Amino acid sequence: MNLLNTFVEPLQNRMVAIISHARVLMYQSILILILLLTMASRSQSQQFQFLYNCGDINRGVAIESMDGGYLTTHRTYNSYNGQTNSVIAKFDTEGNLQWNTFLSDSEGEFTFLRNNINILPGYNETNKWFIGGYRFFTGPFSGKYLPCFRRVSYYSQTLEEVILTELYDQEPIPIGGFRNGVNMYILCTNNSPNSSLDATVLKCDLFGQFIEQYLLSPDDDNYRPWCIVDVGEGFLVGARRNQESNSNFTDLTEQHVTKLNYDGEVQWTSVLSSPLASAISPVNFIPLNNGNYLFANTFHNANCKRPWIGELNSETGDTLWTKLYFDSVPTTETNLDEFNSINELLGFKRISDGGFIGVGMCEVDVFDGLYDGPLDNAAFMMKLDAEYNLLWKRVYIPEGYSESSFWGAHCWFNDFVEETDGSIVALGGVNMFTSYPITDSYMIRVDSLGCLVSGCTVGVKEYEPKQDLLIYPNPTEATTTIEFPSAGKWDVEVYDLKGTLVYQRQFNYSLKQQIDITFLPSGIYTIHCTQANKKHFVQKIVKMGE
């Protein structure tokens, strides 16, 4: 037995060692795989923020995911000749421009007239239709404004142009549209003073050829169609109808919703129930799992604008319930830091986790007492869960955002898409007054919490303004970025552990700046940031050796 053990025990030990080593290799392989997947996930969700300039004045309108990137539309204006233009642009997942195409030409202008509704599916997955209005400069239709389709491929070629010249006596102006099966439905309003048409839906085939039209609310000058949405068993048209003014609210409006089947037959017309107040036109309708429809709108009461949603009965159009978000307190000089009453929705969609994202523009205290009063315009994003509870709200302005002494700056989002990793890519516009007035398209990609940078956290509350500095990367070998709590004049000073000032610089009207501390020896330093109104922040930073 001892002799047997002499041979067996070493063999057993060897087998145990081999098995243990195999397990270690297996665990290492799993860890490496997890690391690679994490790195891949991070690379896919790379956040970005930039301005896109495609003309003298340009504004981002609509965005869709396409061919491993983003397809966008932009409305431009040439201030020298007064001509409007339309641009289609393609960006990769990192926000780099791949190509752009101007749609207007010497014979006329191609213009997108509303937000978020001008990109429709084409014949197949490699191309899209763009709908808009085309105004002729020359020829037999000179001066006419007619619906126009442009079909564009992934690679920017304009493959077809279809102009609905048979409607020259009505001059319907496109507002929105959708594709259902083999047909496209285009909502239009009237442009001709000689036509009794106030709103119409054009039915076209997939080649852009006109089939027929369905009239809505004829001879009603107060009826203003605003959006059209396919709901799977027909479609909804949202509109506003102006009412008389009263002592409390000016331009009081009713929010009309009409349901039609695909043959243009009206199923019902309803007015959204609300307290006595004005409202901005509906931005979207979303079919719900119970068969009803969710509407998204902006409630306007005195000096407050508040996101407003509600549920409509799909059979009758009756309003079943409504919900408002954020406070309704007018701004005062003492509540600027907590003021959260002006938030206008411009885009609203369901996302993959069952919740909802809304984008638009809000007013916050960004600049210190410049032209446009104590509040300034900024883009915002909000997220609701599947039960319509508000999870978070984020406010965004681009680097260098400012206003002049004669005109307030403006910043907003019109549209967005969700990526497979839960990140959100939003598109809008911004008026900048750094040296002279300009308007650019504004585009960002944020993670599922609405964060542009790592380390950003969001609590479950209505509004979370930034209360502290954000400094990254930290530690650093060369440069670091400082993200300030608010825009304004900031004095930045860096001290070593002995209290010696080793770096000093002033930044004007900035939310984010990069500083280079390559020249400093490795060690621990403190960064002091002081704003003109005496806000003071101190944070430590580690300078590493190269």
Coordinates of C-alpha atoms in Angstrom, one line a residue:
M1 CA 0.0 0.0 0.0
N2 CA 2.8 2.4 0.8
L3 CA 4.4 1.7 -2.5
L4 CA 1.1 2.4 -4.2
N5 CA 0.7 5.6 -2.4
T6 CA 4.2 6.6 -3.5
F7 CA 2.9 6.7 -7.1
V8 CA -0.8 7.6 -6.6
E9 CA -0.5 10.6 -4.3
P10 CA 1.9 12.6 -6.6
L11 CA -0.4 11.8 -9.5
Q12 CA -3.4 12.9 -7.6
N13 CA -1.6 16.1 -6.6
R14 CA -0.6 16.7 -10.2
M15 CA -4.2 16.2 -11.3
V16 CA -5.4 18.6 -8.7
A17 CA -2.8 21.2 -9.8
I18 CA -3.9 20.7 -13.4
I19 CA -7.5 21.1 -12.5
S20 CA -6.8 24.2 -10.4
H21 CA -4.7 25.7 -13.1
A22 CA -7.5 25.0 -15.6
R23 CA -10.0 26.7 -13.3
V24 CA -7.7 29.7 -13.0
L25 CA -7.4 29.9 -16.8
M26 CA -11.1 29.6 -17.1
Y27 CA -11.8 32.4 -14.6
Q28 CA -9.1 34.6 -16.2
S29 CA -10.8 33.9 -19.6
I30 CA -14.2 34.9 -18.2
L31 CA -12.7 38.0 -16.6
I32 CA -11.0 39.0 -19.9
L33 CA -14.3 38.4 -21.8
I34 CA -16.2 40.5 -19.3
L35 CA -13.6 43.2 -19.6
L36 CA -13.7 43.1 -23.5
L37 CA -17.5 43.2 -23.4
T38 CA -17.4 46.1 -21.0
M39 CA -14.9 48.0 -23.2
A40 CA -17.1 47.2 -26.2
S41 CA -20.2 48.5 -24.4
R42 CA -18.4 51.6 -23.4
S43 CA -17.1 52.2 -26.9
Q44 CA -20.6 51.8 -28.3
S45 CA -22.0 54.3 -25.8
Q46 CA -19.4 57.0 -26.3
Q47 CA -21.1 60.3 -25.3
F48 CA -20.6 63.4 -27.4
Q49 CA -21.7 67.0 -27.6
F50 CA -21.1 69.3 -30.6
L51 CA -22.5 72.0 -32.9
Y52 CA -23.0 71.3 -36.6
N53 CA -22.8 74.3 -38.9
C54 CA -24.2 73.7 -42.4
G55 CA -25.0 77.2 -43.5
D56 CA -25.4 80.8 -42.4
I57 CA -28.2 79.9 -40.0
N58 CA -29.2 76.3 -39.5
R59 CA -31.3 74.3 -37.0
G60 CA -31.5 70.5 -36.4
V61 CA -35.0 69.2 -37.1
A62 CA -35.3 65.4 -37.1
I63 CA -33.1 62.4 -36.4
E64 CA -33.2 58.6 -37.0
S65 CA -30.9 55.7 -36.5
M66 CA -29.6 54.5 -39.9
D67 CA -26.8 52.2 -41.1
G68 CA -24.7 52.3 -37.9
G69 CA -25.1 56.0 -37.4
Y70 CA -27.6 58.8 -37.5
L71 CA -29.6 60.5 -40.3
T72 CA -30.6 64.1 -39.6
T73 CA -32.5 66.9 -41.3
H74 CA -31.7 70.6 -40.9
R75 CA -33.4 73.8 -41.8
T76 CA -31.1 76.5 -43.0
Y77 CA -31.4 80.2 -44.0
N78 CA -29.1 82.4 -46.0
S79 CA -29.3 85.9 -44.5
Y80 CA -27.7 87.5 -47.5
N81 CA -30.2 86.5 -50.2
G82 CA -33.1 85.5 -47.9
Q83 CA -33.3 82.0 -49.2
T84 CA -34.2 79.0 -47.1
N85 CA -32.7 75.6 -47.6
S86 CA -32.8 72.0 -46.3
V87 CA -29.9 69.8 -45.5
I88 CA -29.7 66.0 -44.9
A89 CA -26.7 64.9 -43.0
K90 CA -25.3 61.5 -42.0
F91 CA -23.2 61.0 -38.8
D92 CA -21.4 57.9 -37.4
T93 CA -21.9 56.7 -33.9
E94 CA -19.2 58.9 -32.6
G95 CA -20.9 62.0 -34.0
N96 CA -18.5 62.5 -36.9
L97 CA -20.0 63.9 -40.1
Q98 CA -19.9 61.3 -43.0
W99 CA -21.8 63.3 -45.7
N100 CA -24.4 66.0 -46.1
T101 CA -26.7 67.0 -49.0
F102 CA -28.4 70.3 -49.7
L103 CA -31.9 69.8 -51.2
S104 CA -32.8 73.2 -52.5
D105 CA -31.6 74.3 -55.9
S106 CA -31.6 77.3 -58.2
E107 CA -35.2 76.7 -59.2
G108 CA -36.7 76.7 -55.7
E109 CA -36.5 76.1 -52.0
F110 CA -37.1 72.8 -50.2
T111 CA -38.1 73.5 -46.6
F112 CA -39.0 71.3 -43.6
L113 CA -41.9 73.0 -41.9
R114 CA -42.3 71.1 -38.7
N115 CA -40.2 69.1 -36.2
N116 CA -39.7 65.4 -36.0
I117 CA -42.0 64.2 -38.8
N118 CA -40.2 64.7 -42.1
I119 CA -38.3 61.3 -42.5
L120 CA -40.4 58.4 -43.9
P121 CA -39.3 54.9 -44.9
G122 CA -38.5 54.5 -48.6
Y123 CA -38.9 51.5 -50.9
N124 CA -36.5 49.4 -48.7
E125 CA -34.1 49.8 -45.8
T126 CA -31.4 51.5 -47.9
N127 CA -33.2 54.8 -48.5
K128 CA -35.6 57.3 -47.0
W129 CA -38.2 59.8 -48.2
F130 CA -38.0 63.3 -47.0
I131 CA -41.2 65.4 -47.1
G132 CA -41.4 69.1 -47.1
G133 CA -42.6 72.1 -49.0
Y134 CA -41.0 73.2 -52.3
R135 CA -41.4 76.9 -53.4
F136 CA -40.8 77.6 -57.1
F137 CA -38.7 80.6 -58.2
T138 CA -39.3 80.1 -62.0
G139 CA -41.5 78.4 -64.5
P140 CA -45.3 77.9 -64.7
F141 CA -45.5 77.3 -60.9
S142 CA -43.4 80.3 -59.9
G143 CA -44.4 81.5 -56.5
K144 CA -46.3 78.3 -55.7
Y145 CA -45.6 76.3 -52.5
L146 CA -46.3 72.6 -53.1
P147 CA -45.6 69.3 -51.3
C148 CA -42.4 67.6 -52.4
F149 CA -40.8 64.2 -51.8
R150 CA -37.0 63.6 -52.1
R151 CA -35.7 60.1 -51.9
V152 CA -32.1 59.8 -50.5
S153 CA -30.0 56.7 -50.0
Y154 CA -27.5 56.0 -47.3
Y155 CA -24.8 57.4 -49.5
S156 CA -26.3 60.8 -50.0
Q157 CA -27.5 60.6 -53.6
T158 CA -30.8 62.2 -54.4
L159 CA -32.5 59.4 -56.3
E160 CA -35.9 60.9 -57.0
E161 CA -37.9 64.1 -56.6
V162 CA -41.7 64.1 -56.7
I163 CA -43.6 67.4 -56.6
L164 CA -47.4 67.3 -56.3
T165 CA -48.1 69.9 -59.0
E166 CA -51.7 68.7 -59.4
L167 CA -52.4 70.5 -56.1
Y168 CA -51.2 73.9 -57.4
D169 CA -54.7 75.5 -56.8
Q170 CA -54.7 74.6 -53.1
E171 CA -51.0 74.9 -52.2
P172 CA -51.1 72.6 -49.2
I173 CA -48.1 72.9 -46.9
P174 CA -46.8 69.6 -45.4
I175 CA -46.8 69.4 -41.6
G176 CA -46.1 65.8 -40.9
G177 CA -46.6 62.3 -42.3
F178 CA -46.2 58.5 -41.8
R179 CA -46.0 55.4 -44.0
N180 CA -48.4 52.6 -43.5
G181 CA -48.1 49.5 -45.7
V182 CA -48.0 50.6 -49.3
N183 CA -49.2 54.1 -48.7
M184 CA -47.9 57.4 -47.2
Y185 CA -50.2 59.9 -45.4
I186 CA -49.2 63.6 -45.3
L187 CA -50.9 66.1 -43.1
C188 CA -51.0 69.6 -44.7
T189 CA -52.4 73.1 -44.0
N190 CA -53.4 75.6 -46.6
N191 CA -51.2 78.3 -48.2
S192 CA -53.5 79.7 -50.9
P193 CA -55.8 82.6 -50.1
N194 CA -58.1 81.4 -52.9
S195 CA -58.7 78.0 -51.3
S196 CA -61.3 77.0 -48.8
L197 CA -59.0 74.3 -47.6
D198 CA -57.8 74.7 -44.0
A199 CA -56.4 71.2 -43.4
T200 CA -56.1 68.1 -45.4
V201 CA -54.4 64.6 -45.4
L202 CA -52.8 63.6 -48.7
K203 CA -52.7 59.9 -49.5
C204 CA -49.8 58.9 -51.7
D205 CA -48.2 55.6 -52.8
L206 CA -44.7 54.5 -52.0
F207 CA -43.4 56.2 -55.1
G208 CA -44.8 59.6 -54.0
Q209 CA -47.7 59.6 -56.5
F210 CA -50.8 61.4 -55.3
I211 CA -53.9 59.1 -54.8
E212 CA -56.5 61.2 -52.9
Q213 CA -57.0 63.7 -50.1
Y214 CA -59.2 63.9 -47.0
L215 CA -60.4 67.3 -45.8
L216 CA -60.4 68.3 -42.2
S217 CA -62.3 71.2 -40.6
P218 CA -63.0 73.1 -43.9
D219 CA -63.7 76.9 -43.7
D220 CA -62.4 77.1 -40.1
D221 CA -59.7 79.8 -40.0
N222 CA -58.9 79.1 -36.3
Y223 CA -58.1 75.4 -36.9
R224 CA -54.4 74.7 -37.0
P225 CA -53.3 71.1 -37.6
W226 CA -50.1 70.1 -35.8
C227 CA -49.3 66.4 -35.9
I228 CA -50.3 63.1 -37.5
V229 CA -49.6 59.7 -35.9
D230 CA -50.3 56.2 -37.1
V231 CA -52.0 54.2 -34.3
G232 CA -52.3 50.8 -36.1
E233 CA -56.0 50.9 -36.8
G234 CA -56.1 54.3 -38.4
F235 CA -54.4 57.6 -37.5
L236 CA -54.8 60.6 -35.2
V237 CA -54.5 64.2 -36.2
G238 CA -53.7 66.7 -33.4
A239 CA -54.6 70.4 -33.8
R240 CA -55.2 73.5 -31.9
R241 CA -58.2 75.8 -32.3
N242 CA -57.8 79.4 -31.1
Q243 CA -60.5 80.7 -28.8
E244 CA -61.3 84.2 -27.6
S245 CA -58.9 85.8 -25.1
N246 CA -59.8 86.5 -21.5
S247 CA -58.5 88.6 -18.7
N248 CA -56.1 85.9 -17.4
F249 CA -54.8 84.0 -20.4
T250 CA -54.2 85.3 -23.9
D251 CA -54.8 83.3 -27.1
L252 CA -56.8 80.6 -25.3
T253 CA -56.8 77.4 -27.3
E254 CA -58.6 74.1 -27.5
Q255 CA -56.6 71.0 -28.3
H256 CA -58.5 69.0 -30.9
V257 CA -57.9 65.3 -31.7
T258 CA -59.5 63.6 -34.7
K259 CA -59.3 59.9 -35.4
L260 CA -59.6 58.6 -39.0
N261 CA -59.4 55.2 -40.6
Y262 CA -57.0 54.6 -43.5
D263 CA -59.8 55.5 -46.0
G264 CA -60.1 59.0 -44.5
E265 CA -63.4 58.3 -42.7
V266 CA -63.6 60.3 -39.4
Q267 CA -64.2 58.0 -36.4
W268 CA -64.5 60.7 -33.8
T269 CA -63.4 64.2 -32.9
S270 CA -62.6 65.2 -29.3
V271 CA -61.2 68.2 -27.3
L272 CA -58.6 67.4 -24.7
S273 CA -60.0 68.0 -21.2
S274 CA -58.1 70.6 -19.2
P275 CA -58.6 73.4 -16.7
L276 CA -59.2 76.9 -18.1
A277 CA -55.9 77.6 -19.6
S278 CA -54.1 77.8 -22.9
A279 CA -52.0 74.9 -24.3
I280 CA -49.4 74.4 -27.0
S281 CA -50.3 71.9 -29.7
P282 CA -49.8 68.2 -29.2
V283 CA -46.4 66.8 -30.1
N284 CA -47.2 63.1 -30.1
F285 CA -49.8 60.3 -29.6
I286 CA -48.6 56.8 -28.4
P287 CA -50.8 53.6 -28.5
L288 CA -50.9 52.0 -25.1
N289 CA -51.0 48.3 -24.2
N290 CA -54.7 48.7 -23.0
G291 CA -55.7 49.9 -26.5
N292 CA -56.0 53.6 -25.6
Y293 CA -53.8 56.4 -26.6
L294 CA -51.3 58.6 -24.6
F295 CA -51.0 62.2 -25.6
A296 CA -48.1 64.6 -24.9
N297 CA -48.5 68.3 -24.9
T298 CA -47.4 71.5 -23.1
F299 CA -49.8 73.1 -20.7
H300 CA -49.5 76.9 -20.7
N301 CA -50.8 78.8 -17.7
A302 CA -49.9 82.5 -17.1
N303 CA -46.0 82.5 -17.0
C304 CA -45.7 78.7 -16.7
K305 CA -45.2 76.0 -19.3
R306 CA -45.4 72.5 -18.0
P307 CA -45.2 69.1 -19.7
W308 CA -48.7 67.6 -19.9
I309 CA -49.7 64.0 -20.7
G310 CA -53.0 62.2 -20.6
E311 CA -54.9 59.1 -21.8
L312 CA -57.6 59.1 -24.4
N313 CA -60.3 56.5 -24.8
S314 CA -59.6 54.9 -28.3
E315 CA -63.3 54.4 -29.0
T316 CA -64.6 57.8 -28.0
G317 CA -61.7 60.2 -27.7
D318 CA -62.7 61.0 -24.1
T319 CA -59.9 62.2 -21.8
L320 CA -59.6 59.6 -19.0
W321 CA -56.9 61.3 -16.9
T322 CA -54.1 64.0 -17.3
K323 CA -50.9 64.7 -15.4
L324 CA -48.7 67.8 -15.2
Y325 CA -45.0 67.9 -14.3
F326 CA -42.9 70.4 -12.4
D327 CA -44.1 73.3 -10.3
S328 CA -46.4 76.2 -11.4
V329 CA -44.8 79.1 -9.5
P330 CA -43.9 82.2 -11.4
T331 CA -40.3 83.3 -11.2
T332 CA -39.2 85.8 -8.7
E333 CA -35.8 87.2 -7.8
T334 CA -35.6 85.0 -4.8
N335 CA -36.4 81.6 -6.3
L336 CA -34.0 81.5 -9.3
D337 CA -32.0 78.5 -8.1
E338 CA -35.1 76.3 -7.6
F339 CA -37.3 77.8 -10.3
N340 CA -38.6 75.0 -12.6
S341 CA -41.9 76.2 -14.1
I342 CA -41.1 76.8 -17.8
N343 CA -40.5 73.5 -19.6
E344 CA -41.9 73.1 -23.1
L345 CA -42.1 69.7 -24.8
L346 CA -41.0 69.5 -28.5
G347 CA -40.5 65.7 -28.7
F348 CA -41.9 62.8 -26.7
K349 CA -41.5 59.0 -27.4
R350 CA -41.7 55.6 -25.7
I351 CA -38.4 53.9 -25.1
S352 CA -37.4 50.2 -24.9
D353 CA -37.8 49.8 -21.1
G354 CA -41.4 50.8 -21.3
G355 CA -40.8 54.4 -20.0
F356 CA -40.8 57.6 -22.0
I357 CA -38.3 60.4 -22.9
G358 CA -39.4 64.0 -23.5
V359 CA -37.1 66.7 -24.9
G360 CA -37.6 70.4 -25.5
M361 CA -36.6 73.7 -24.0
C362 CA -36.7 75.2 -20.5
E363 CA -35.7 78.3 -18.7
V364 CA -33.0 78.4 -16.0
D365 CA -30.7 80.9 -14.4
V366 CA -27.6 80.4 -16.6
F367 CA -26.1 83.9 -16.9
D368 CA -25.7 86.6 -14.4
G369 CA -28.1 89.5 -15.2
L370 CA -27.6 89.9 -18.9
Y371 CA -30.0 91.0 -21.5
D372 CA -33.0 88.6 -21.4
G373 CA -33.8 88.9 -17.7
P374 CA -32.9 86.6 -14.8
L375 CA -33.8 83.4 -16.7
D376 CA -32.1 82.0 -19.8
N377 CA -33.1 79.4 -22.4
A378 CA -31.6 75.8 -22.3
A379 CA -32.3 72.4 -23.8
F380 CA -33.7 69.8 -21.5
M381 CA -34.5 66.1 -21.3
M382 CA -36.8 64.3 -18.9
K383 CA -37.5 60.6 -18.3
L384 CA -40.7 58.9 -17.1
D385 CA -41.1 55.3 -16.0
A386 CA -43.8 53.0 -17.4
E387 CA -46.2 54.3 -14.7
Y388 CA -45.6 58.0 -15.8
N389 CA -43.5 58.8 -12.7
L390 CA -40.8 61.4 -13.3
L391 CA -37.4 59.8 -12.8
W392 CA -35.1 62.6 -13.8
K393 CA -34.6 65.9 -15.7
R394 CA -31.4 67.2 -17.2
V395 CA -30.5 70.6 -18.6
Y396 CA -27.9 71.0 -21.4
I397 CA -26.1 73.9 -23.0
P398 CA -23.1 73.7 -25.3
E399 CA -19.6 74.9 -24.4
G400 CA -19.2 78.6 -25.1
Y401 CA -22.9 79.3 -24.8
S402 CA -23.6 82.9 -24.1
E403 CA -25.9 85.8 -24.8
S404 CA -25.3 89.4 -25.9
S405 CA -26.4 92.7 -24.5
F406 CA -29.1 93.0 -27.2
W407 CA -30.5 89.5 -27.7
G408 CA -30.9 86.5 -25.4
A409 CA -29.5 83.1 -26.3
H410 CA -31.7 80.1 -27.0
C411 CA -31.1 76.4 -26.9
W412 CA -33.5 73.5 -27.5
F413 CA -34.0 69.8 -28.6
N414 CA -36.6 68.9 -31.2
D415 CA -36.1 65.1 -31.6
F416 CA -34.2 62.1 -30.4
V417 CA -33.5 58.4 -31.0
E418 CA -32.7 55.6 -28.5
E419 CA -29.8 53.3 -29.1
T420 CA -29.7 49.6 -28.1
D421 CA -27.6 50.3 -25.0
G422 CA -30.1 52.7 -23.7
S423 CA -28.2 55.9 -24.6
I424 CA -30.1 58.8 -26.2
V425 CA -29.0 60.9 -29.1
A426 CA -30.9 64.3 -29.3
L427 CA -30.9 66.9 -32.0
G428 CA -32.0 70.6 -31.9
G429 CA -30.5 74.0 -32.3
V430 CA -28.7 76.8 -30.4
N431 CA -28.4 80.5 -30.8
M432 CA -24.9 81.6 -29.9
F433 CA -23.5 85.1 -29.3
T434 CA -19.8 84.5 -28.7
S435 CA -18.7 87.1 -31.2
Y436 CA -21.7 87.6 -33.5
P437 CA -25.2 86.1 -33.7
I438 CA -25.1 82.6 -35.2
T439 CA -27.5 79.6 -35.1
D440 CA -26.2 76.0 -35.3
S441 CA -27.6 72.6 -35.0
Y442 CA -27.0 71.1 -31.5
M443 CA -26.5 67.4 -31.1
I444 CA -25.6 65.3 -28.1
R445 CA -25.4 61.6 -27.0
V446 CA -26.0 60.8 -23.3
D447 CA -26.3 57.6 -21.4
S448 CA -29.5 56.1 -20.0
L449 CA -29.3 58.6 -17.0
G450 CA -29.0 61.6 -19.3
C451 CA -25.3 62.0 -18.4
L452 CA -22.7 63.4 -20.8
V453 CA -19.8 62.3 -18.5
S454 CA -19.0 59.4 -16.2
G455 CA -19.7 60.0 -12.5
C456 CA -23.0 61.7 -13.2
T457 CA -25.8 60.4 -11.0
V458 CA -29.5 61.2 -10.9
G459 CA -31.9 60.9 -8.1
V460 CA -35.6 60.2 -8.3
K461 CA -36.8 63.7 -8.0
E462 CA -38.2 66.4 -10.2
Y463 CA -35.2 68.5 -10.8
E464 CA -31.5 68.0 -10.0
P465 CA -29.4 71.1 -10.7
K466 CA -25.7 70.6 -10.5
Q467 CA -24.5 71.7 -7.0
D468 CA -20.8 70.9 -7.3
L469 CA -17.8 70.9 -9.6
L470 CA -17.1 68.0 -11.8
I471 CA -13.4 67.4 -12.5
Y472 CA -12.2 64.6 -14.8
P473 CA -10.0 62.8 -15.4
N474 CA -8.7 62.7 -11.9
P475 CA -5.9 61.6 -11.5
T476 CA -4.4 63.0 -14.7
E477 CA -1.0 63.1 -16.4
A478 CA -1.6 66.2 -18.5
T479 CA -5.0 67.9 -18.9
T480 CA -8.2 67.8 -16.9
T481 CA -11.7 69.2 -17.6
I482 CA -13.6 71.3 -15.1
E483 CA -17.4 71.3 -15.4
F484 CA -18.8 74.3 -13.5
P485 CA -22.2 74.2 -11.7
S486 CA -23.4 77.2 -13.8
A487 CA -22.2 79.4 -16.6
G488 CA -20.6 82.7 -15.7
K489 CA -17.2 84.3 -15.0
W490 CA -15.0 81.8 -13.1
D491 CA -11.6 82.3 -11.6
V492 CA -9.6 79.1 -11.4
E493 CA -6.6 78.7 -9.2
V494 CA -4.5 75.7 -8.5
Y495 CA -2.4 75.4 -5.2
D496 CA 0.2 72.9 -4.1
L497 CA 0.3 71.3 -0.6
K498 CA 2.4 74.2 0.7
G499 CA -0.3 76.7 -0.3
T500 CA 1.7 78.1 -3.2
L501 CA -0.3 79.3 -6.2
V502 CA 0.9 77.4 -9.2
Y503 CA -1.8 78.1 -11.8
Q504 CA -4.3 80.8 -12.4
R505 CA -6.8 81.6 -15.2
Q506 CA -10.2 83.3 -15.7
F507 CA -13.0 81.9 -17.9
N508 CA -15.9 84.0 -19.1
Y509 CA -19.5 82.6 -19.5
S510 CA -18.5 79.0 -19.7
L511 CA -19.9 75.7 -18.4
K512 CA -16.9 73.5 -19.2
Q513 CA -13.2 74.2 -19.7
Q514 CA -10.0 72.2 -20.0
I515 CA -6.8 73.2 -18.2
D516 CA -3.3 71.9 -18.9
I517 CA -1.2 71.0 -15.9
T518 CA 1.5 69.0 -17.7
F519 CA 4.2 71.4 -16.4
L520 CA 3.4 70.6 -12.7
P521 CA 5.4 67.8 -10.9
S522 CA 3.4 64.8 -9.7
G523 CA 1.6 65.2 -6.5
I524 CA -1.6 66.4 -4.9
Y525 CA -3.1 69.8 -5.6
T526 CA -6.3 71.7 -4.8
I527 CA -8.3 73.5 -7.4
H528 CA -10.2 76.6 -6.3
C529 CA -13.1 77.9 -8.5
T530 CA -14.8 81.2 -7.6
Q531 CA -17.7 82.8 -9.5
A532 CA -18.4 86.5 -9.6
N533 CA -21.4 86.1 -7.2
K534 CA -18.9 84.6 -4.6
K535 CA -19.8 81.0 -5.1
H536 CA -16.6 79.1 -4.1
F537 CA -15.7 75.5 -4.7
V538 CA -12.5 73.5 -3.7
Q539 CA -11.5 70.0 -4.9
K540 CA -8.4 68.0 -4.8
I541 CA -6.7 66.6 -7.9
V542 CA -3.8 64.2 -8.3
K543 CA -1.1 64.9 -10.9
M544 CA 0.6 61.7 -12.0
G545 CA 4.0 61.4 -13.5
E546 CA 4.2 60.6 -17.3

